[in-house]
Structures are given as C-alpha cells and as structure tokens.
XYZ file of N, CA and C in Angstrom:
510
model
N 5.088 -14.694 6.872
C 5.752 -14.715 4.982
C 4.960 -13.674 4.277
N 5.719 -12.606 3.419
C 5.107 -11.827 2.708
C 4.136 -12.854 1.948
N 3.318 -11.593 1.097
C 2.657 -12.165 -0.370
C 3.425 -12.265 -1.227
N 4.427 -11.354 -1.564
C 5.337 -11.974 -2.548
C 6.269 -13.258 -2.326
N 7.031 -13.207 -1.156
C 7.760 -14.419 -0.767
C 6.981 -15.541 -0.870
N 5.601 -15.276 -0.335
C 4.572 -16.724 -0.093
C 4.471 -17.470 -1.643
N 4.510 -16.373 -2.628
C 4.087 -16.531 -3.898
C 5.406 -17.246 -4.581
N 6.426 -16.771 -4.410
C 7.829 -17.228 -4.780
C 7.812 -18.698 -4.493
N 7.505 -18.793 -2.992
C 7.462 -20.282 -2.686
C 7.171 -21.507 -3.450
N 5.560 -20.891 -3.470
C 4.923 -21.973 -4.279
C 5.098 -21.889 -5.712
N 5.706 -21.030 -6.495
C 5.980 -21.134 -7.805
C 7.361 -22.283 -7.475
N 8.410 -22.174 -6.791
C 9.348 -22.801 -6.525
C 9.007 -24.113 -6.427
N 8.287 -24.430 -5.504
C 7.674 -25.825 -5.309
C 7.107 -26.419 -6.572
N 6.143 -25.884 -7.291
C 5.770 -26.583 -8.359
C 6.861 -26.967 -9.216
N 7.726 -26.221 -9.646
C 8.918 -26.490 -10.187
C 9.573 -27.540 -10.001
N 9.601 -27.338 -8.775
C 10.656 -29.156 -8.119
C 9.439 -30.092 -8.273
N 8.616 -29.923 -7.983
C 7.439 -31.158 -8.045
C 7.346 -31.539 -9.433
N 6.639 -30.431 -10.086
C 6.837 -30.610 -12.132
C 8.090 -31.538 -12.527
N 9.172 -30.787 -11.943
C 10.720 -31.406 -12.750
C 10.727 -33.013 -12.107
N 10.358 -33.346 -10.920
C 10.526 -34.773 -10.530
C 9.575 -35.612 -11.216
N 8.418 -35.203 -11.060
C 7.044 -35.603 -12.110
C 7.561 -36.173 -13.681
N 8.030 -35.037 -13.822
C 8.546 -34.963 -15.346
C 9.834 -35.964 -15.769
N 10.601 -35.949 -14.691
C 11.531 -37.095 -14.670
C 11.148 -38.273 -14.715
N 10.211 -38.672 -13.536
C 9.971 -39.823 -13.628
C 9.071 -40.324 -14.830
N 8.431 -39.588 -15.114
C 7.352 -40.291 -16.440
C 8.410 -40.179 -17.374
N 9.230 -39.700 -18.054
C 10.638 -39.393 -18.640
C 11.300 -41.042 -18.493
N 11.441 -41.393 -17.698
C 12.107 -42.684 -17.198
C 11.099 -43.887 -17.570
N 9.878 -43.831 -17.402
C 8.926 -44.814 -17.653
C 8.579 -44.740 -19.111
N 9.124 -43.844 -19.859
C 8.778 -43.640 -21.285
C 7.445 -43.169 -21.923
N 7.051 -42.389 -20.715
C 5.894 -41.316 -21.089
C 6.295 -39.987 -21.373
N 7.022 -40.038 -22.717
C 7.827 -38.700 -22.993
C 6.899 -37.430 -23.542
N 5.681 -37.526 -23.890
C 4.823 -36.841 -24.246
C 4.294 -35.971 -22.601
N 3.674 -36.837 -21.966
C 3.317 -36.480 -20.594
C 4.523 -35.908 -19.792
N 5.525 -36.406 -20.072
C 6.644 -35.735 -19.074
C 7.005 -34.344 -19.804
N 7.026 -34.163 -20.782
C 7.191 -32.758 -21.468
C 6.466 -31.866 -21.117
N 5.164 -32.105 -21.059
C 4.346 -31.297 -20.699
C 4.325 -30.981 -19.052
N 4.848 -31.865 -17.903
C 5.087 -31.435 -16.913
C 6.905 -30.777 -16.768
N 7.710 -31.003 -17.499
C 8.847 -30.014 -18.021
C 8.293 -28.408 -18.229
N 7.428 -28.605 -19.143
C 7.242 -27.190 -19.802
C 6.474 -26.380 -18.506
N 5.647 -27.072 -17.845
C 4.827 -26.428 -16.664
C 5.866 -26.014 -15.635
N 6.749 -26.609 -15.235
C 7.797 -26.332 -14.439
C 8.932 -25.652 -14.667
N 9.057 -25.235 -16.311
C 9.901 -23.994 -16.455
C 9.076 -22.697 -16.322
N 7.907 -23.216 -16.652
C 6.876 -21.569 -16.650
C 6.821 -21.182 -15.240
N 6.690 -21.993 -14.197
C 6.711 -21.790 -12.861
C 8.103 -21.319 -12.390
N 9.049 -21.510 -12.968
C 10.677 -20.989 -12.671
C 10.593 -19.899 -13.173
N 10.061 -19.521 -14.235
C 10.262 -18.282 -14.836
C 9.582 -17.204 -14.089
N 8.209 -17.658 -13.789
C 7.190 -16.654 -12.797
C 7.836 -16.737 -11.766
N 8.457 -17.154 -11.144
C 9.122 -17.051 -9.749
C 10.607 -16.197 -10.054
N 11.069 -16.037 -10.784
C 12.378 -15.379 -10.761
C 11.761 -13.912 -11.575
N 11.123 -14.087 -12.655
C 10.607 -12.698 -13.395
C 9.347 -12.438 -13.238
N 9.135 -11.927 -11.401
C 7.903 -11.874 -11.156
C 7.235 -10.536 -11.554
N 6.903 -10.421 -12.796
C 6.594 -9.060 -13.380
C 4.689 -8.401 -12.908
N 4.371 -9.856 -12.493
C 2.661 -9.226 -12.000
C 2.628 -8.745 -10.800
N 3.835 -9.147 -9.829
C 3.767 -8.665 -8.329
C 4.124 -7.073 -8.225
N 3.259 -6.262 -8.109
C 3.440 -4.687 -7.991
C 3.439 -4.089 -6.870
N 3.793 -5.171 -5.493
C 3.411 -4.705 -4.201
C 4.783 -3.611 -3.926
N 6.005 -3.809 -4.568
C 6.801 -2.863 -4.289
C 6.511 -1.371 -4.801
N 5.820 -1.161 -5.883
C 5.453 0.085 -6.409
C 4.210 0.743 -5.737
N 4.049 -0.090 -4.524
C 2.403 0.393 -3.862
C 3.174 1.786 -3.131
N 2.107 2.629 -3.016
C 2.436 3.656 -2.125
C 1.617 3.769 -0.882
N 2.746 4.038 -0.144
C 1.803 3.872 1.315
C 2.295 5.089 2.283
N 1.097 5.503 2.600
C 0.966 6.964 3.155
C 1.236 6.346 4.928
N 1.800 7.231 5.746
C 1.766 6.998 7.060
C 1.625 7.845 7.959
N 1.355 7.659 9.267
C 1.605 8.746 10.378
C 3.070 8.826 10.714
N 3.833 9.758 10.474
C 5.150 9.846 11.128
C 5.551 8.832 12.415
N 4.472 9.427 13.319
C 5.029 8.975 14.690
C 4.496 7.362 14.537
N 3.169 7.052 14.428
C 2.835 5.403 14.498
C 3.951 4.609 13.321
N 4.014 5.225 12.236
C 4.620 4.345 11.333
C 3.868 3.209 10.403
N 2.405 3.209 10.917
C 1.605 2.461 10.323
C 1.333 2.734 8.740
N 1.917 1.989 7.660
C 1.551 2.007 6.169
C -0.124 2.163 6.216
N -0.400 3.120 4.989
C -1.683 2.692 4.391
C -1.491 3.068 3.218
N -2.693 2.171 2.552
C -2.463 2.382 0.871
C -3.224 3.479 0.537
N -2.989 4.170 -0.323
C -3.669 5.145 -0.901
C -5.121 4.605 -1.711
N -5.004 3.635 -1.971
C -6.172 3.309 -3.003
C -7.500 3.322 -1.609
N -8.708 4.029 -2.068
C -9.859 3.855 -1.082
C -9.416 4.247 0.560
N -8.447 4.988 0.892
C -7.538 5.542 2.093
C -9.266 5.766 3.121
N -9.851 6.952 2.431
C -10.964 7.443 3.777
C -11.885 6.570 3.557
N -12.252 5.368 3.135
C -13.728 4.682 3.022
C -13.059 2.839 3.683
N -12.214 2.935 3.583
C -11.475 1.744 4.262
C -11.576 1.726 5.831
N -12.385 0.636 6.264
C -12.621 0.509 7.580
C -11.378 0.008 8.304
N -10.358 -0.247 7.920
C -9.065 -0.851 8.598
C -7.656 0.423 8.183
N -8.216 1.324 8.078
C -7.323 2.538 7.812
C -7.141 3.283 8.580
N -5.770 3.565 9.221
C -5.436 4.134 10.370
C -5.449 5.732 10.367
N -5.502 6.294 9.327
C -5.447 7.725 9.143
C -6.825 8.264 8.211
N -7.044 9.714 7.870
C -7.721 10.334 7.374
C -7.341 11.420 6.433
N -7.364 11.535 5.138
C -6.540 12.717 4.560
C -7.600 13.851 4.249
N -7.056 14.855 4.079
C -8.174 15.739 3.408
C -7.468 17.200 3.256
N -7.697 17.837 2.249
C -7.209 19.028 1.649
C -7.953 20.087 2.200
N -7.334 21.213 2.776
C -8.194 22.434 3.152
C -7.766 23.408 1.908
N -8.941 23.924 1.361
C -9.126 24.358 0.187
C -9.316 26.084 0.618
N -9.737 26.377 1.539
C -9.835 27.532 1.582
C -8.674 28.471 2.425
N -7.525 27.607 2.512
C -6.316 28.192 3.199
C -5.143 28.721 2.098
N -4.885 29.657 2.226
C -3.407 29.963 1.458
C -2.210 29.534 1.845
N -1.969 28.180 1.302
C -0.690 27.687 1.565
C 0.456 28.191 0.699
N 1.265 28.640 1.140
C 2.599 28.747 0.570
C 3.020 27.848 -0.572
N 2.842 27.455 -1.463
C 3.530 26.407 -2.403
C 4.699 26.523 -2.644
N 5.287 25.541 -2.425
C 6.959 25.353 -2.439
C 7.223 23.871 -3.437
N 8.080 24.640 -4.821
C 8.118 23.363 -5.631
C 6.862 22.855 -6.327
N 6.053 23.718 -6.302
C 4.682 23.438 -6.756
C 3.786 22.075 -6.552
N 4.264 21.868 -5.038
C 3.334 20.766 -4.517
C 2.337 21.064 -3.636
N 1.214 20.122 -3.989
C 0.124 20.111 -3.437
C -0.138 19.821 -1.994
N -0.700 20.651 -0.938
C -0.437 20.123 0.721
C -1.623 19.326 0.799
N -1.720 18.434 1.646
C -2.760 17.526 2.326
C -2.143 17.484 3.819
N -3.389 17.224 4.311
C -3.377 16.891 5.828
C -3.660 15.448 6.397
N -3.276 14.733 7.295
C -3.716 13.421 7.549
C -3.933 13.522 9.014
N -5.197 12.599 9.466
C -5.353 12.849 11.058
C -5.190 11.287 11.258
N -4.301 10.913 12.063
C -3.799 9.565 12.849
C -5.198 9.337 13.656
N -5.339 8.247 13.350
C -6.938 7.858 14.599
C -6.178 7.109 15.983
N -4.526 6.859 15.826
C -3.961 5.962 16.885
C -3.554 7.195 17.876
N -2.426 7.803 17.233
C -2.220 9.065 17.781
C -2.801 10.488 18.197
N -3.940 10.382 17.434
C -4.898 11.727 17.301
C -3.754 12.832 17.212
N -3.242 12.808 15.836
C -1.961 13.922 15.990
C -2.717 14.196 14.196
N -2.051 15.302 13.740
C -2.067 15.884 12.513
C -0.995 16.304 11.672
N -0.657 15.920 10.147
C 0.527 15.882 9.893
C 0.264 16.651 8.296
N 1.219 17.690 8.306
C 0.815 18.004 6.559
C 1.854 17.461 5.770
N 1.474 16.981 4.370
C 2.231 16.171 3.732
C 1.609 16.578 2.551
N 2.668 16.454 1.528
C 2.537 16.416 -0.127
C 3.218 15.105 -0.792
N 2.120 15.244 -1.902
C 2.759 14.001 -2.958
C 3.940 14.595 -3.722
N 5.059 13.762 -3.564
C 6.056 14.262 -4.372
C 6.769 12.962 -5.481
N 6.296 12.576 -6.206
C 6.535 11.322 -6.780
C 7.828 11.430 -7.685
N 8.188 12.645 -8.147
C 8.997 13.002 -9.161
C 10.439 13.511 -7.946
N 10.206 13.221 -6.786
C 11.325 13.878 -5.673
C 11.611 15.103 -6.393
N 10.786 16.087 -6.567
C 10.819 17.283 -6.710
C 11.841 18.277 -5.989
N 11.407 17.982 -4.455
C 12.184 18.872 -3.588
C 13.412 18.276 -2.997
N 13.512 16.870 -3.528
C 14.558 15.988 -2.810
C 14.774 15.519 -1.012
N 13.478 15.733 -0.787
C 13.262 15.537 0.778
C 12.203 14.159 0.873
N 11.760 13.664 -0.266
C 10.614 12.788 -0.241
C 10.963 11.523 0.893
N 10.183 10.838 1.227
C 10.229 9.538 1.710
C 9.483 8.653 0.954
N 9.383 7.854 -0.034
C 8.609 7.048 -0.763
C 7.697 7.416 -1.226
N 7.751 8.650 -2.079
C 6.841 9.080 -2.747
C 6.122 10.399 -1.980
N 6.126 10.896 -0.553
C 5.774 11.371 0.471
C 6.683 12.681 0.968
N 6.427 13.679 1.114
C 7.489 14.730 1.763
C 6.650 14.987 2.941
N 7.191 14.831 3.897
C 6.154 14.969 5.473
C 6.871 16.708 6.019
N 5.661 17.131 6.254
C 6.413 18.592 6.953
C 5.755 18.430 8.392
N 5.202 19.403 8.946
C 4.939 19.810 10.596
C 3.785 18.558 11.037
N 4.028 18.132 12.318
C 2.840 17.257 13.061
C 2.821 17.873 14.226
N 1.429 17.884 14.671
C 0.842 18.735 15.701
C -0.167 17.815 16.421
N -0.546 18.278 17.440
C -1.391 17.491 18.050
C -2.748 17.951 17.600
N -3.705 17.359 17.495
C -5.298 17.502 16.658
C -6.130 18.641 17.566
N -6.402 19.641 17.124
C -7.111 20.463 17.517
C -8.913 20.278 17.205
N -9.782 20.959 18.054
C -11.057 20.533 17.878
C -11.416 21.497 16.199
N -10.811 22.324 16.025
C -11.232 23.254 14.956
C -10.522 22.259 13.460
N -9.485 21.589 13.671
C -9.020 20.819 12.604
C -9.847 19.495 12.641
N -10.498 18.864 13.951
C -11.504 17.948 13.578
C -12.816 18.174 13.281
N -13.105 19.408 13.332
C -14.627 19.876 12.903
C -14.307 19.698 11.522
N -13.271 20.365 10.758
C -13.046 20.399 9.611
C -13.183 19.278 8.789
N -12.327 18.202 9.358
C -12.075 17.017 8.716
C -13.525 16.210 8.916
N -14.253 16.476 9.827
C -15.789 15.933 9.943
C -16.071 16.290 8.700
N -16.130 17.563 8.456
C -17.128 18.269 7.496
C -16.764 17.578 5.986
N -15.443 17.515 5.933
C -15.028 17.022 4.589
C -15.577 15.344 4.771
N -15.046 14.688 5.446
C -15.845 13.029 5.506
C -17.095 13.107 5.343
N -18.363 14.143 5.723
C -19.578 13.821 5.158
C -19.941 14.631 3.942
N -19.076 15.494 3.326
C -19.186 15.620 2.067
C -18.676 14.717 0.956
N -17.778 14.050 1.394
C -16.880 13.174 0.617
C -17.566 11.467 0.606
N -18.584 11.595 1.673
C -19.153 10.356 2.194
C -18.140 9.267 2.473
N -17.158 9.310 3.298
C -16.363 8.529 4.184
C -17.177 7.913 5.144
N -17.939 7.246 4.987
C -18.461 6.628 6.187
C -17.674 5.740 7.418
N -16.865 5.099 7.082
C -15.918 4.254 8.301
C -14.895 5.597 8.603
N -14.201 6.199 8.023
C -13.563 7.409 8.614
C -14.451 8.519 9.469
N -15.535 8.928 8.933
C -16.476 9.813 9.649
C -16.997 9.314 10.897
N -17.129 7.762 10.922
C -17.347 7.245 12.157
C -16.395 7.503 13.579
N -14.904 7.194 12.955
C -13.872 7.259 13.860
C -13.398 8.774 13.933
N -13.789 9.750 13.151
C -13.774 11.198 13.629
C -14.678 11.422 14.832
N -16.046 11.016 14.473
C -16.767 11.225 15.323
C -16.565 10.693 16.793
N -15.802 9.360 16.820
C -15.642 8.710 18.178
C -14.233 9.769 18.672
N -13.674 10.200 17.953
C -12.588 11.617 18.564
C -12.848 12.642 18.866
N -13.966 13.065 18.156
C -14.586 14.370 18.816
C -15.208 13.910 19.812
N -15.505 13.093 20.116
C -16.431 12.815 21.433
C -15.444 12.733 22.435
N -14.524 12.600 22.212
C -13.086 12.546 23.398
C -12.475 14.114 23.873
N -12.813 14.847 22.899
C -12.393 16.326 23.248
C -13.232 16.717 23.919
C-alpha cells in the first residue's frame, strides 16, 4: 500500500470508529463526550478527503531512462539508497536550447550516462514530469573520472563509493 493510501485508510477508520463510539455515547445520554467523538470523526473525515498536507504527488522524481527507478532530488548525491549520481560539466560549451541547463546522470545499475535538463515550466513541451531527457549512452572512463572528481569536490561520500566501485570494473 502506498503512503498516501495508507494514511487515507487510517483516517477513514478513525472516522468510522469515532462515529460509532459517538453514536453509542449519545444513546446512553453522554452527549458532551459523544459530541467530542463526532467532532474528532468529522475532522478525520475532512483530512482524508482534503488531504492538503500530503505532497507526494508534487515530489519530483529523476530516473534513469533504461532502469526507470525514481529518485527524489532531495539529497540525491548523498543518499545511500540513490541509484543515480547527477553532475554538471561546467567546462563544456553545450548549446542551450530554450535556455535550459543541462546536467548528466550516471546510473549505478545499468552503468549508462544520460544528458537531461530540468524543465518545470515545460518550455520545450517535451518534458516527462518536469524533466527532459536527451541522449543516453554507455559510460566511459573519461565520464567516470570527471564524475568522481565532482563527487570528491562536493563531498558526496555514498555516491563516491559507488562511482569508485564502477571505476574498478573498467
């Protein structure tokens, strides 16, 4: 069960239990306490219907095109559960289309590198959930060396270990 549906299930369960307890207390003429249970049940009902605190639908997931494993952008390069490493080659002059900044991602599973751009406003009209993916190719030793250097400079310990393990396989 997903996190959002689990939360909704529990809120509906609280509503039903609160309603029955409130109804029982009302029948035995404990109206003040039954009102508290009714109010509590109504609040849980509204929270389950209008769940504005749950923002998982707005969360941006970046993924390798081949593996399709989503990774949250928050703390991506320092997360030990991450399956990708992202970096930007500042020394290369890449022609910008629609004023997008280009980045690269290395997938630790399939060992491929993908060029991508963040396009939250869908300027290019080709985005998949806020990201536009471009070419994907096999990872080269040169790409890997540059990524290791970037990981060392930005102190990405977990990603650095994974990149060095890939480097040993070359």
